[in-house]
C-alpha cells in the first residue's frame, strides 16, 4: 500500500492518493493530518484518489467507520476518484456517515473532480 498527502489552497483542500489495500496503520498517518486541518479551518475538502485500490482490511474498515462518525461535520466536500464499479458505490455508502457533499468521478475525468471540489473554495479563503 502507498499513500500520499498533498495540501492545496492553504490546507483547506487535502488530496489523498492511495494504492493497494488500506490497513489500520493507514489511519495513524491520515487521522492526525485531517484533524489538524479541521481544527485550523473548521471544514475542509478532500479528494480521495484510488489507483489500483483493493479496499480495506477489517481493521481499517473499523477505523474508517470511527473516523467518519468523529468527523461527521468537519468535511465539507469529498470527491472520490477511481476506476472500479464498487468504488463508485462507496460514494453512496458514505453518505449516511457524513454531512459532506460526496461525488464520484472516474479516473478518466479526474480534472472534473478537481473542478467540482474547488468550486467556490478560492473565493472563501
PDB file of C-alpha atoms in Angstrom:
ATOM      1  CA  UNK A   1       0.000   0.000   0.000  1.00  0.00           C
ATOM      2  CA  UNK A   2       1.148   3.507  -0.753  1.00  0.00           C
ATOM      3  CA  UNK A   3      -0.430   6.713   0.462  1.00  0.00           C
ATOM      4  CA  UNK A   4       0.423  10.296  -0.408  1.00  0.00           C
ATOM      5  CA  UNK A   5      -0.936  13.557   1.003  1.00  0.00           C
ATOM      6  CA  UNK A   6      -0.910  16.943  -0.639  1.00  0.00           C
ATOM      7  CA  UNK A   7      -2.385  20.160   0.735  1.00  0.00           C
ATOM      8  CA  UNK A   8      -3.694  22.896  -1.534  1.00  0.00           C
ATOM      9  CA  UNK A   9      -5.456  26.229  -1.036  1.00  0.00           C
ATOM     10  CA  UNK A  10      -3.516  26.824   2.169  1.00  0.00           C
ATOM     11  CA  UNK A  11      -4.649  23.487   3.645  1.00  0.00           C
ATOM     12  CA  UNK A  12      -8.406  23.751   3.057  1.00  0.00           C
ATOM     13  CA  UNK A  13      -8.088  21.081   0.360  1.00  0.00           C
ATOM     14  CA  UNK A  14      -6.419  17.758   1.136  1.00  0.00           C
ATOM     15  CA  UNK A  15      -5.583  15.370  -1.683  1.00  0.00           C
ATOM     16  CA  UNK A  16      -5.099  11.758  -0.637  1.00  0.00           C
ATOM     17  CA  UNK A  17      -3.785   9.275  -3.198  1.00  0.00           C
ATOM     18  CA  UNK A  18      -3.884   5.578  -2.320  1.00  0.00           C
ATOM     19  CA  UNK A  19      -2.899   2.348  -3.995  1.00  0.00           C
ATOM     20  CA  UNK A  20      -3.204  -1.215  -2.762  1.00  0.00           C
ATOM     21  CA  UNK A  21      -5.155  -2.250   0.334  1.00  0.00           C
ATOM     22  CA  UNK A  22      -5.647   0.093   3.277  1.00  0.00           C
ATOM     23  CA  UNK A  23      -4.776  -1.211   6.714  1.00  0.00           C
ATOM     24  CA  UNK A  24      -5.399   0.168  10.189  1.00  0.00           C
ATOM     25  CA  UNK A  25      -1.866   1.603  10.096  1.00  0.00           C
ATOM     26  CA  UNK A  26      -3.017   3.961   7.360  1.00  0.00           C
ATOM     27  CA  UNK A  27      -5.213   5.789   9.844  1.00  0.00           C
ATOM     28  CA  UNK A  28      -2.264   6.576  12.118  1.00  0.00           C
ATOM     29  CA  UNK A  29      -0.948   8.897   9.402  1.00  0.00           C
ATOM     30  CA  UNK A  30      -4.280  10.059   7.979  1.00  0.00           C
ATOM     31  CA  UNK A  31      -6.340  10.944  11.048  1.00  0.00           C
ATOM     32  CA  UNK A  32      -3.918  13.417  12.700  1.00  0.00           C
ATOM     33  CA  UNK A  33      -3.496  15.273   9.395  1.00  0.00           C
ATOM     34  CA  UNK A  34      -7.246  15.613   8.837  1.00  0.00           C
ATOM     35  CA  UNK A  35      -7.870  16.582  12.475  1.00  0.00           C
ATOM     36  CA  UNK A  36      -5.169  19.259  12.308  1.00  0.00           C
ATOM     37  CA  UNK A  37      -6.725  20.803   9.193  1.00  0.00           C
ATOM     38  CA  UNK A  38     -10.295  20.615  10.566  1.00  0.00           C
ATOM     39  CA  UNK A  39      -9.162  22.286  13.783  1.00  0.00           C
ATOM     40  CA  UNK A  40      -7.449  25.026  11.780  1.00  0.00           C
ATOM     41  CA  UNK A  41     -10.229  25.679   9.230  1.00  0.00           C
ATOM     42  CA  UNK A  42     -13.427  24.231  10.717  1.00  0.00           C
ATOM     43  CA  UNK A  43     -14.268  22.428   7.477  1.00  0.00           C
ATOM     44  CA  UNK A  44     -12.049  21.024   4.754  1.00  0.00           C
ATOM     45  CA  UNK A  45     -12.466  19.427   1.355  1.00  0.00           C
ATOM     46  CA  UNK A  46     -10.892  16.128   0.327  1.00  0.00           C
ATOM     47  CA  UNK A  47     -10.067  14.467  -2.975  1.00  0.00           C
ATOM     48  CA  UNK A  48      -9.572  10.723  -2.416  1.00  0.00           C
ATOM     49  CA  UNK A  49      -7.776   9.248  -5.452  1.00  0.00           C
ATOM     50  CA  UNK A  50      -7.836   5.450  -5.759  1.00  0.00           C
ATOM     51  CA  UNK A  51      -5.394   3.849  -8.189  1.00  0.00           C
ATOM     52  CA  UNK A  52      -5.093   0.069  -8.188  1.00  0.00           C
ATOM     53  CA  UNK A  53      -7.085   0.243  -4.948  1.00  0.00           C
ATOM     54  CA  UNK A  54      -8.078  -3.057  -3.354  1.00  0.00           C
ATOM     55  CA  UNK A  55     -10.176  -1.830  -0.432  1.00  0.00           C
ATOM     56  CA  UNK A  56      -9.781  -2.091   3.328  1.00  0.00           C
ATOM     57  CA  UNK A  57      -8.799  -4.870   5.675  1.00  0.00           C
ATOM     58  CA  UNK A  58     -11.106  -5.403   8.679  1.00  0.00           C
ATOM     59  CA  UNK A  59      -9.051  -3.169  10.988  1.00  0.00           C
ATOM     60  CA  UNK A  60      -9.025  -0.315   8.500  1.00  0.00           C
ATOM     61  CA  UNK A  61     -12.760  -0.613   7.846  1.00  0.00           C
ATOM     62  CA  UNK A  62     -13.468  -0.245  11.578  1.00  0.00           C
ATOM     63  CA  UNK A  63     -11.098   2.751  11.797  1.00  0.00           C
ATOM     64  CA  UNK A  64     -12.854   4.290   8.790  1.00  0.00           C
ATOM     65  CA  UNK A  65     -16.278   3.988  10.412  1.00  0.00           C
ATOM     66  CA  UNK A  66     -14.985   5.553  13.648  1.00  0.00           C
ATOM     67  CA  UNK A  67     -13.291   8.321  11.659  1.00  0.00           C
ATOM     68  CA  UNK A  68     -16.480   9.153   9.755  1.00  0.00           C
ATOM     69  CA  UNK A  69     -18.535   9.368  12.950  1.00  0.00           C
ATOM     70  CA  UNK A  70     -15.921  11.533  14.715  1.00  0.00           C
ATOM     71  CA  UNK A  71     -15.591  13.944  11.763  1.00  0.00           C
ATOM     72  CA  UNK A  72     -19.229  13.910  10.649  1.00  0.00           C
ATOM     73  CA  UNK A  73     -19.412  17.661  10.026  1.00  0.00           C
ATOM     74  CA  UNK A  74     -15.731  18.600   9.538  1.00  0.00           C
ATOM     75  CA  UNK A  75     -15.556  17.570   5.902  1.00  0.00           C
ATOM     76  CA  UNK A  76     -17.425  19.905   3.578  1.00  0.00           C
ATOM     77  CA  UNK A  77     -16.924  18.050   0.280  1.00  0.00           C
ATOM     78  CA  UNK A  78     -15.452  14.690  -0.697  1.00  0.00           C
ATOM     79  CA  UNK A  79     -14.526  13.780  -4.264  1.00  0.00           C
ATOM     80  CA  UNK A  80     -13.914  10.056  -4.729  1.00  0.00           C
ATOM     81  CA  UNK A  81     -11.876   9.251  -7.835  1.00  0.00           C
ATOM     82  CA  UNK A  82     -11.447   5.661  -9.027  1.00  0.00           C
ATOM     83  CA  UNK A  83     -11.830   3.168 -11.813  1.00  0.00           C
ATOM     84  CA  UNK A  84     -13.938   0.340 -10.403  1.00  0.00           C
ATOM     85  CA  UNK A  85     -17.696  -0.030 -10.106  1.00  0.00           C
ATOM     86  CA  UNK A  86     -17.543  -0.860  -6.377  1.00  0.00           C
ATOM     87  CA  UNK A  87     -15.556   2.333  -5.761  1.00  0.00           C
ATOM     88  CA  UNK A  88     -18.451   4.303  -7.245  1.00  0.00           C
ATOM     89  CA  UNK A  89     -20.737   2.518  -4.776  1.00  0.00           C
ATOM     90  CA  UNK A  90     -18.620   3.908  -1.925  1.00  0.00           C
ATOM     91  CA  UNK A  91     -19.984   7.374  -2.673  1.00  0.00           C
ATOM     92  CA  UNK A  92     -23.479   6.110  -1.845  1.00  0.00           C
ATOM     93  CA  UNK A  93     -22.353   4.033   1.141  1.00  0.00           C
ATOM     94  CA  UNK A  94     -20.544   7.016   2.751  1.00  0.00           C
ATOM     95  CA  UNK A  95     -23.465   9.463   2.683  1.00  0.00           C
ATOM     96  CA  UNK A  96     -25.149   8.449   5.974  1.00  0.00           C
ATOM     97  CA  UNK A  97     -21.840   8.890   7.827  1.00  0.00           C
ATOM     98  CA  UNK A  98     -21.132  12.492   6.887  1.00  0.00           C
ATOM     99  CA  UNK A  99     -22.673  15.885   6.156  1.00  0.00           C
ATOM    100  CA  UNK A 100     -20.217  16.310   3.259  1.00  0.00           C
ATOM    101  CA  UNK A 101     -21.226  16.669  -0.352  1.00  0.00           C
ATOM    102  CA  UNK A 102     -19.940  13.467  -1.943  1.00  0.00           C
ATOM    103  CA  UNK A 103     -19.432  12.791  -5.604  1.00  0.00           C
ATOM    104  CA  UNK A 104     -17.696  10.005  -7.532  1.00  0.00           C
ATOM    105  CA  UNK A 105     -15.543  10.589 -10.618  1.00  0.00           C
ATOM    106  CA  UNK A 106     -13.884   8.069 -12.912  1.00  0.00           C
ATOM    107  CA  UNK A 107     -10.087   8.395 -13.176  1.00  0.00           C
ATOM    108  CA  UNK A 108     -10.533   9.452 -16.805  1.00  0.00           C
ATOM    109  CA  UNK A 109     -12.448  12.509 -15.513  1.00  0.00           C
ATOM    110  CA  UNK A 110     -10.112  13.459 -12.678  1.00  0.00           C
ATOM    111  CA  UNK A 111      -9.973  17.044 -13.921  1.00  0.00           C
ATOM    112  CA  UNK A 112     -13.748  17.287 -13.318  1.00  0.00           C
ATOM    113  CA  UNK A 113     -13.236  16.115  -9.732  1.00  0.00           C
ATOM    114  CA  UNK A 114     -10.783  18.940  -9.146  1.00  0.00           C
ATOM    115  CA  UNK A 115     -13.105  21.492 -10.745  1.00  0.00           C
ATOM    116  CA  UNK A 116     -16.015  20.296  -8.584  1.00  0.00           C
ATOM    117  CA  UNK A 117     -14.065  20.213  -5.310  1.00  0.00           C
ATOM    118  CA  UNK A 118     -12.634  23.700  -5.870  1.00  0.00           C
ATOM    119  CA  UNK A 119     -15.979  25.391  -6.711  1.00  0.00           C
ATOM    120  CA  UNK A 120     -16.135  28.497  -4.541  1.00  0.00           C
ATOM    121  CA  UNK A 121     -13.102  27.466  -2.488  1.00  0.00           C
ATOM    122  CA  UNK A 122     -10.647  30.175  -3.527  1.00  0.00           C
ATOM    123  CA  UNK A 123     -13.320  32.831  -3.006  1.00  0.00           C
ATOM    124  CA  UNK A 124     -13.910  31.626   0.565  1.00  0.00           C
ATOM    125  CA  UNK A 125     -10.235  31.737   1.618  1.00  0.00           C
TER     126      UNK A 125
END
